[in-house]
Structure formats: structure tokens, C-alpha cells
Amino acid sequence: QEAIPRLRPVTYFNYMAGFYTWAAGPIQRFPDFANQLEADGGQPARKEVLVAVNRILNGYIKAFVLAAWVAPYADPAGIYHNGELTGWLLCCRLFAVYFGYYVFLYLNFSGYCDLAIGTAAMLGLRLPENFNSPFLARNPLEFWQRWHITLSEWLRDYVFTPLYRALRTHFAVLGLAGAALAYLVTFGIAGLWHGPTPNYLLFGLLHGVAAAGYTIGNALISRWVERERLRRFRAHFGVRALGMVLCNTYVALTMLVFGWPMEKLNHLVQFILARWAA
């Protein structure tokens, strides 16, 4: 696409050797890295170093302290081995398990990203932000504008946009169905990007279905409801709060699929049904 006018081997080697993003850091595009090297301002100032150290400490606390504290509540094993859990105690424990892995994954992943961003800043490099308060998302598309932002933007630029354009050009009759298909393919790839296993694929497809459904529903509602009236409705506090609750509840379900083997999920469902039947 001629987005990289000049490719120097040394610069590319330094880009590939960026150890701070190998584990779980944000995805930095090569042009951004190369431009920063060309505009190198020397060693970071003392204030910038202090900000970087603070970011590293925050990341350590999130990834190795808070995430470790949440982890036991996100594991259903504690329910199976405690036969005394009944009534409201059981409901609270199931609630903790349902949302626990979502919270754990956020603390762990965003913590590692803070460590990577802070470490790179110590070297005078600026990495892109990867999280922006994902729990405030009100719909599936907004969630991916707040969660793993760099992966979302990469998939948007290199998968969704060219695929959607191709569908609109060659299969214009599909209309909104073309956008839905593009979302399913894009999020399916997003799932398989984490690993070629059924739970990762299902995770991606669940988000693809949600994004496709939201896009189609939003387009249909926009045709039937006046724009200004729809804007006021969406801006209402109650509507925004309900959107956040519904979005995070659905995302928490997908995170269970993402993090647990299918046998473990099936075991949990069978356990809940057996308790209810009793």
C-alpha cells in the first residue's frame, strides 16, 4: 500500500526486537515506530521517567496483585468443592464466577500493557494505548473501541474495511447483510488470532454476531425514528446505564467462553441445573 516510503534494515530489526511488546503489549505499527526513531529527542526527561515508573507500578499492581486476588473468585472449582453453598450465597458465588474472569482478564491484560507502555517510555518510545475504560461500553462496537484497541484497529484496517468494500462493490445486493458478514469474518479471525481452538473461534463469532446484530438493528431504528429524537433517547442516563449493563453482561459471557475449556463450561452448566432441580 506504499504506506512505508523507506524501509531501513536496522530500523526494522529494532522494531522486531521490541521486547516490551512481545508478551502482551499493544500492537505498534511500524511507521509509528520508525517516525519516533527519526524524530528521536534524546533521553526522556526526568518527569517523563517518573510518569513511566508510575505506569509500571500501576501495571504491576493490576497484573500481579489485584488480578491474583480476583482469580480464585473467577474459578468455579470453589463452588464444586463447597457443598454448603446454597440460596443467596450460591447466587453470589455464581455471580462472582460469571463476571470474575472478565475482571481478571482486564486486570491481567491491561496490567501487562501498562508494564509494556511504561518500559517503552523509559527508553523514550511511545506505545499506543490499548484500553480505555471498557466497562463503560454501551454496545458491542464501542466495547472494541475500548478493549484491545490496537488489535481492533488492525483488524478494521486490514480485514473489515477491505472485505466490506469488496462486498459492497461486487455484491451490493447484500446491503446490511454484507456488513453483518464482514463482522462475522473479522471477529472470527479475531478469535482465531488468539489460537486455533474451538473456544477462541466461538468467542470471536459471539462478538461477530453481536456486532452484526447491533449494526442491523441500529440501521433499522434510524430509518424509523427521527434522528434528533433518537439522539435524545440514547443520551438519557437510564438508557446509557442499561446499555452498559447489557453490554458487559454479554461480554462477560464471551469471556467465559474465551478463558475456559468447553468441558469446564459444560460442567458448570450441569452443576447449576442440578442445583436448581434440587
Short mmCIF file of C-alpha atoms in Angstrom, two decimals:
data_model
loop_
_atom_site.label_atom_id
_atom_site.label_comp_id
_atom_site.label_asym_id
_atom_site.label_seq_id
_atom_site.Cartn_x
_atom_site.Cartn_y
_atom_site.Cartn_z
CA GLN A 1 0.00 0.00 0.00
CA GLU A 2 3.10 2.23 -0.14
CA ALA A 3 2.49 3.29 3.45
CA ILE A 4 6.20 2.78 4.24
CA PRO A 5 8.22 5.00 1.90
CA ARG A 6 11.64 3.98 3.20
CA LEU A 7 12.49 0.72 4.93
CA ARG A 8 15.87 0.61 6.62
CA PRO A 9 17.01 -2.86 7.81
CA VAL A 10 18.38 -1.54 11.11
CA THR A 11 15.13 0.26 11.93
CA TYR A 12 13.11 -2.83 11.05
CA PHE A 13 15.36 -5.02 13.21
CA ASN A 14 14.89 -2.65 16.17
CA TYR A 15 11.14 -2.75 15.59
CA MET A 16 11.07 -6.56 15.61
CA ALA A 17 13.33 -6.64 18.68
CA GLY A 18 10.92 -4.57 20.78
CA PHE A 19 10.88 -6.93 23.75
CA TYR A 20 8.39 -4.74 25.63
CA THR A 21 5.54 -5.80 23.33
CA TRP A 22 6.37 -9.49 22.95
CA ALA A 23 4.43 -10.80 25.96
CA ALA A 24 1.09 -8.99 25.88
CA GLY A 25 1.74 -5.42 24.89
CA PRO A 26 -0.19 -3.24 22.45
CA ILE A 27 0.36 -3.62 18.70
CA GLN A 28 2.53 -0.78 17.42
CA ARG A 29 2.54 -0.15 13.67
CA PHE A 30 5.96 0.06 12.03
CA PRO A 31 5.52 3.60 10.58
CA ASP A 32 4.76 4.94 14.06
CA PHE A 33 7.90 3.29 15.45
CA ALA A 34 10.08 4.48 12.56
CA ASN A 35 8.82 8.06 12.82
CA GLN A 36 9.67 8.12 16.52
CA LEU A 37 13.20 6.91 15.83
CA GLU A 38 13.70 9.56 13.15
CA ALA A 39 12.42 12.28 15.49
CA ASP A 40 14.48 10.99 18.43
CA GLY A 41 14.62 13.71 21.08
CA GLY A 42 17.33 12.05 23.14
CA GLN A 43 16.94 10.64 26.63
CA PRO A 44 13.50 11.09 28.25
CA ALA A 45 13.22 13.94 30.75
CA ARG A 46 13.07 13.29 34.49
CA LYS A 47 9.34 13.99 34.57
CA GLU A 48 8.73 11.51 31.74
CA VAL A 49 10.76 8.88 33.61
CA LEU A 50 8.67 9.39 36.75
CA VAL A 51 5.45 9.03 34.74
CA ALA A 52 6.82 5.84 33.17
CA VAL A 53 7.77 4.42 36.59
CA ASN A 54 4.28 5.21 37.88
CA ARG A 55 2.79 3.41 34.88
CA ILE A 56 4.97 0.37 35.55
CA LEU A 57 3.93 0.30 39.21
CA ASN A 58 0.25 0.57 38.27
CA GLY A 59 0.69 -2.28 35.81
CA TYR A 60 2.41 -4.45 38.41
CA ILE A 61 -0.35 -3.84 40.95
CA LYS A 62 -3.07 -4.69 38.42
CA ALA A 63 -1.40 -7.76 36.90
CA PHE A 64 0.22 -9.33 39.96
CA VAL A 65 -1.77 -8.08 42.96
CA LEU A 66 -5.38 -7.29 42.03
CA ALA A 67 -5.61 -9.98 39.32
CA ALA A 68 -4.21 -12.56 41.74
CA TRP A 69 -6.82 -11.54 44.31
CA VAL A 70 -9.68 -11.84 41.80
CA ALA A 71 -8.51 -15.13 40.24
CA PRO A 72 -9.89 -17.51 42.95
CA TYR A 73 -13.35 -15.93 42.66
CA ALA A 74 -13.31 -16.47 38.90
CA ASP A 75 -12.72 -20.21 39.20
CA PRO A 76 -15.83 -22.43 39.54
CA ALA A 77 -13.82 -25.08 41.39
CA GLY A 78 -14.58 -23.25 44.63
CA ILE A 79 -18.28 -23.89 44.06
CA TYR A 80 -17.95 -27.59 43.33
CA HIS A 81 -15.88 -28.24 46.45
CA ASN A 82 -18.16 -26.33 48.79
CA GLY A 83 -21.39 -28.22 49.29
CA GLU A 84 -22.59 -25.72 51.91
CA LEU A 85 -23.22 -23.00 49.33
CA THR A 86 -26.98 -22.63 48.98
CA GLY A 87 -29.53 -19.90 48.38
CA TRP A 88 -28.17 -16.37 48.18
CA LEU A 89 -24.62 -17.46 48.96
CA LEU A 90 -24.65 -19.72 45.92
CA CYS A 91 -26.15 -16.94 43.75
CA CYS A 92 -23.45 -14.50 44.88
CA ARG A 93 -20.74 -17.06 44.17
CA LEU A 94 -22.14 -17.76 40.72
CA PHE A 95 -22.33 -14.00 40.09
CA ALA A 96 -18.66 -13.70 41.06
CA VAL A 97 -17.70 -16.55 38.72
CA TYR A 98 -19.74 -15.12 35.84
CA PHE A 99 -18.10 -11.69 35.95
CA GLY A 100 -14.88 -12.72 37.69
CA TYR A 101 -12.93 -13.92 34.68
CA TYR A 102 -13.88 -10.75 32.75
CA VAL A 103 -12.49 -8.60 35.56
CA PHE A 104 -9.44 -10.85 35.96
CA LEU A 105 -8.66 -10.70 32.24
CA TYR A 106 -8.94 -6.92 32.23
CA LEU A 107 -6.64 -6.50 35.23
CA ASN A 108 -4.13 -9.01 33.89
CA PHE A 109 -4.08 -7.82 30.27
CA SER A 110 -4.26 -4.08 30.91
CA GLY A 111 -1.65 -4.51 33.64
CA TYR A 112 0.77 -6.12 31.20
CA CYS A 113 0.05 -3.32 28.71
CA ASP A 114 0.84 -0.74 31.40
CA LEU A 115 4.13 -2.53 32.05
CA ALA A 116 4.95 -2.52 28.33
CA ILE A 117 3.98 1.13 27.82
CA GLY A 118 5.92 2.22 30.90
CA THR A 119 9.00 0.20 29.93
CA ALA A 120 8.98 1.61 26.39
CA ALA A 121 8.60 5.13 27.79
CA MET A 122 11.75 4.57 29.87
CA LEU A 123 13.50 4.00 26.53
CA GLY A 124 11.99 7.16 25.04
CA LEU A 125 9.32 5.39 22.94
CA ARG A 126 5.56 5.99 22.99
CA LEU A 127 3.37 2.92 22.57
CA PRO A 128 -0.30 3.29 21.62
CA GLU A 129 -2.89 2.89 24.37
CA ASN A 130 -4.68 -0.45 24.35
CA PHE A 131 -7.53 0.12 26.85
CA ASN A 132 -9.95 2.96 27.51
CA SER A 133 -12.39 2.10 30.32
CA PRO A 134 -14.02 -0.90 28.56
CA PHE A 135 -16.59 -1.34 31.36
CA LEU A 136 -18.20 1.93 30.19
CA ALA A 137 -19.01 0.48 26.76
CA ARG A 138 -22.71 0.59 25.87
CA ASN A 139 -22.71 -1.62 22.76
CA PRO A 140 -20.54 -4.30 21.11
CA LEU A 141 -18.81 -1.91 18.71
CA GLU A 142 -17.98 0.62 21.42
CA PHE A 143 -16.55 -2.21 23.51
CA TRP A 144 -13.94 -2.94 20.83
CA GLN A 145 -13.11 0.76 20.66
CA ARG A 146 -12.15 0.48 24.34
CA TRP A 147 -10.77 -3.09 24.64
CA HIS A 148 -7.56 -4.23 22.91
CA ILE A 149 -7.77 -1.09 20.81
CA THR A 150 -4.68 -1.78 18.73
CA LEU A 151 -5.94 -5.20 17.63
CA SER A 152 -9.36 -3.73 16.84
CA GLU A 153 -7.80 -1.02 14.68
CA TRP A 154 -5.52 -3.52 12.93
CA LEU A 155 -8.48 -5.78 12.10
CA ARG A 156 -10.52 -2.77 10.99
CA ASP A 157 -7.82 -1.56 8.58
CA TYR A 158 -6.64 -4.89 7.17
CA VAL A 159 -9.67 -7.19 7.38
CA PHE A 160 -13.04 -5.49 7.87
CA THR A 161 -12.62 -2.40 5.67
CA PRO A 162 -11.24 -4.14 2.55
CA LEU A 163 -13.69 -7.03 2.93
CA TYR A 164 -16.68 -4.72 3.36
CA ARG A 165 -15.61 -2.62 0.37
CA ALA A 166 -15.27 -5.73 -1.75
CA LEU A 167 -18.72 -6.95 -0.72
CA ARG A 168 -20.27 -3.56 -1.45
CA THR A 169 -18.58 -3.43 -4.86
CA HIS A 170 -19.27 -6.96 -6.07
CA PHE A 171 -22.31 -7.94 -4.01
CA ALA A 172 -24.16 -4.66 -3.46
CA VAL A 173 -27.45 -6.57 -3.28
CA LEU A 174 -26.45 -7.85 0.15
CA GLY A 175 -26.88 -4.40 1.74
CA LEU A 176 -26.73 -4.64 5.53
CA ALA A 177 -26.16 -8.38 5.26
CA GLY A 178 -22.77 -7.55 3.71
CA ALA A 179 -21.77 -5.59 6.81
CA ALA A 180 -23.00 -8.43 9.02
CA LEU A 181 -20.94 -10.96 7.03
CA ALA A 182 -17.86 -8.73 7.24
CA TYR A 183 -18.23 -8.51 11.02
CA LEU A 184 -18.61 -12.28 11.36
CA VAL A 185 -15.46 -12.92 9.32
CA THR A 186 -13.48 -10.18 11.08
CA PHE A 187 -14.35 -11.29 14.60
CA GLY A 188 -13.93 -14.93 13.65
CA ILE A 189 -10.36 -14.09 12.67
CA ALA A 190 -10.01 -12.09 15.90
CA GLY A 191 -10.92 -15.22 17.82
CA LEU A 192 -8.53 -17.48 15.89
CA TRP A 193 -5.80 -14.85 16.32
CA HIS A 194 -5.62 -15.98 19.97
CA GLY A 195 -5.23 -19.62 18.99
CA PRO A 196 -6.75 -22.30 16.66
CA THR A 197 -9.15 -23.79 19.21
CA PRO A 198 -12.96 -24.05 19.22
CA ASN A 199 -13.45 -21.82 22.27
CA TYR A 200 -11.44 -18.96 20.68
CA LEU A 201 -13.39 -19.27 17.43
CA LEU A 202 -16.69 -19.30 19.33
CA PHE A 203 -15.55 -16.25 21.31
CA GLY A 204 -14.91 -14.36 18.08
CA LEU A 205 -18.17 -15.45 16.45
CA LEU A 206 -20.18 -14.40 19.51
CA HIS A 207 -18.73 -10.90 19.18
CA GLY A 208 -19.32 -11.00 15.43
CA VAL A 209 -22.99 -11.88 15.93
CA ALA A 210 -23.35 -9.09 18.50
CA ALA A 211 -21.67 -6.52 16.23
CA ALA A 212 -23.72 -7.61 13.21
CA GLY A 213 -26.98 -7.56 15.18
CA TYR A 214 -26.25 -4.14 16.63
CA THR A 215 -25.35 -2.71 13.21
CA ILE A 216 -28.50 -4.04 11.54
CA GLY A 217 -30.75 -3.03 14.45
CA ASN A 218 -29.22 0.43 14.62
CA ALA A 219 -29.70 0.96 10.88
CA LEU A 220 -33.35 -0.15 11.00
CA ILE A 221 -34.15 2.01 14.03
CA SER A 222 -32.50 5.02 12.35
CA ARG A 223 -34.90 4.61 9.42
CA TRP A 224 -37.99 4.53 11.62
CA VAL A 225 -37.16 7.08 14.33
CA GLU A 226 -36.38 10.75 13.85
CA ARG A 227 -32.64 11.46 14.26
CA GLU A 228 -32.96 14.11 16.99
CA ARG A 229 -35.44 12.03 18.96
CA LEU A 230 -33.16 9.01 18.72
CA ARG A 231 -30.19 11.11 19.86
CA ARG A 232 -32.07 12.32 22.96
CA PHE A 233 -33.18 8.77 23.73
CA ARG A 234 -29.62 7.45 23.58
CA ALA A 235 -28.32 10.32 25.70
CA HIS A 236 -30.74 9.53 28.53
CA PHE A 237 -28.92 8.38 31.66
CA GLY A 238 -31.15 5.34 32.16
CA VAL A 239 -30.66 4.19 28.57
CA ARG A 240 -26.90 4.62 28.81
CA ALA A 241 -26.78 2.72 32.12
CA LEU A 242 -28.93 -0.11 30.74
CA GLY A 243 -26.69 -0.31 27.68
CA MET A 244 -23.60 -0.69 29.88
CA VAL A 245 -25.25 -3.42 31.96
CA LEU A 246 -26.40 -5.41 28.93
CA CYS A 247 -23.11 -4.97 27.07
CA ASN A 248 -20.93 -6.03 30.00
CA THR A 249 -23.20 -8.97 30.82
CA TYR A 250 -22.85 -10.27 27.27
CA VAL A 251 -19.10 -9.60 27.17
CA ALA A 252 -18.66 -11.46 30.47
CA LEU A 253 -20.33 -14.49 28.88
CA THR A 254 -17.96 -14.37 25.91
CA MET A 255 -15.00 -14.10 28.27
CA LEU A 256 -16.06 -17.35 29.96
CA VAL A 257 -16.04 -18.98 26.53
CA PHE A 258 -12.65 -17.40 25.85
CA GLY A 259 -10.99 -18.47 29.07
CA TRP A 260 -12.47 -21.87 29.92
CA PRO A 261 -12.42 -25.18 28.02
CA MET A 262 -15.83 -26.25 26.77
CA GLU A 263 -15.83 -29.22 29.17
CA LYS A 264 -15.42 -26.86 32.12
CA LEU A 265 -18.28 -24.66 30.93
CA ASN A 266 -20.48 -27.70 30.40
CA HIS A 267 -19.64 -28.95 33.90
CA LEU A 268 -20.66 -25.57 35.37
CA VAL A 269 -23.96 -25.54 33.47
CA GLN A 270 -24.75 -29.10 34.57
CA PHE A 271 -23.92 -28.18 38.16
CA ILE A 272 -26.27 -25.15 38.09
CA LEU A 273 -29.10 -27.15 36.54
CA ALA A 274 -28.68 -29.91 39.12
CA ARG A 275 -28.81 -27.41 41.98
CA TRP A 276 -31.91 -25.73 40.58
CA ALA A 277 -33.61 -29.09 40.06
CA ALA A 278 -32.90 -29.96 43.68
#
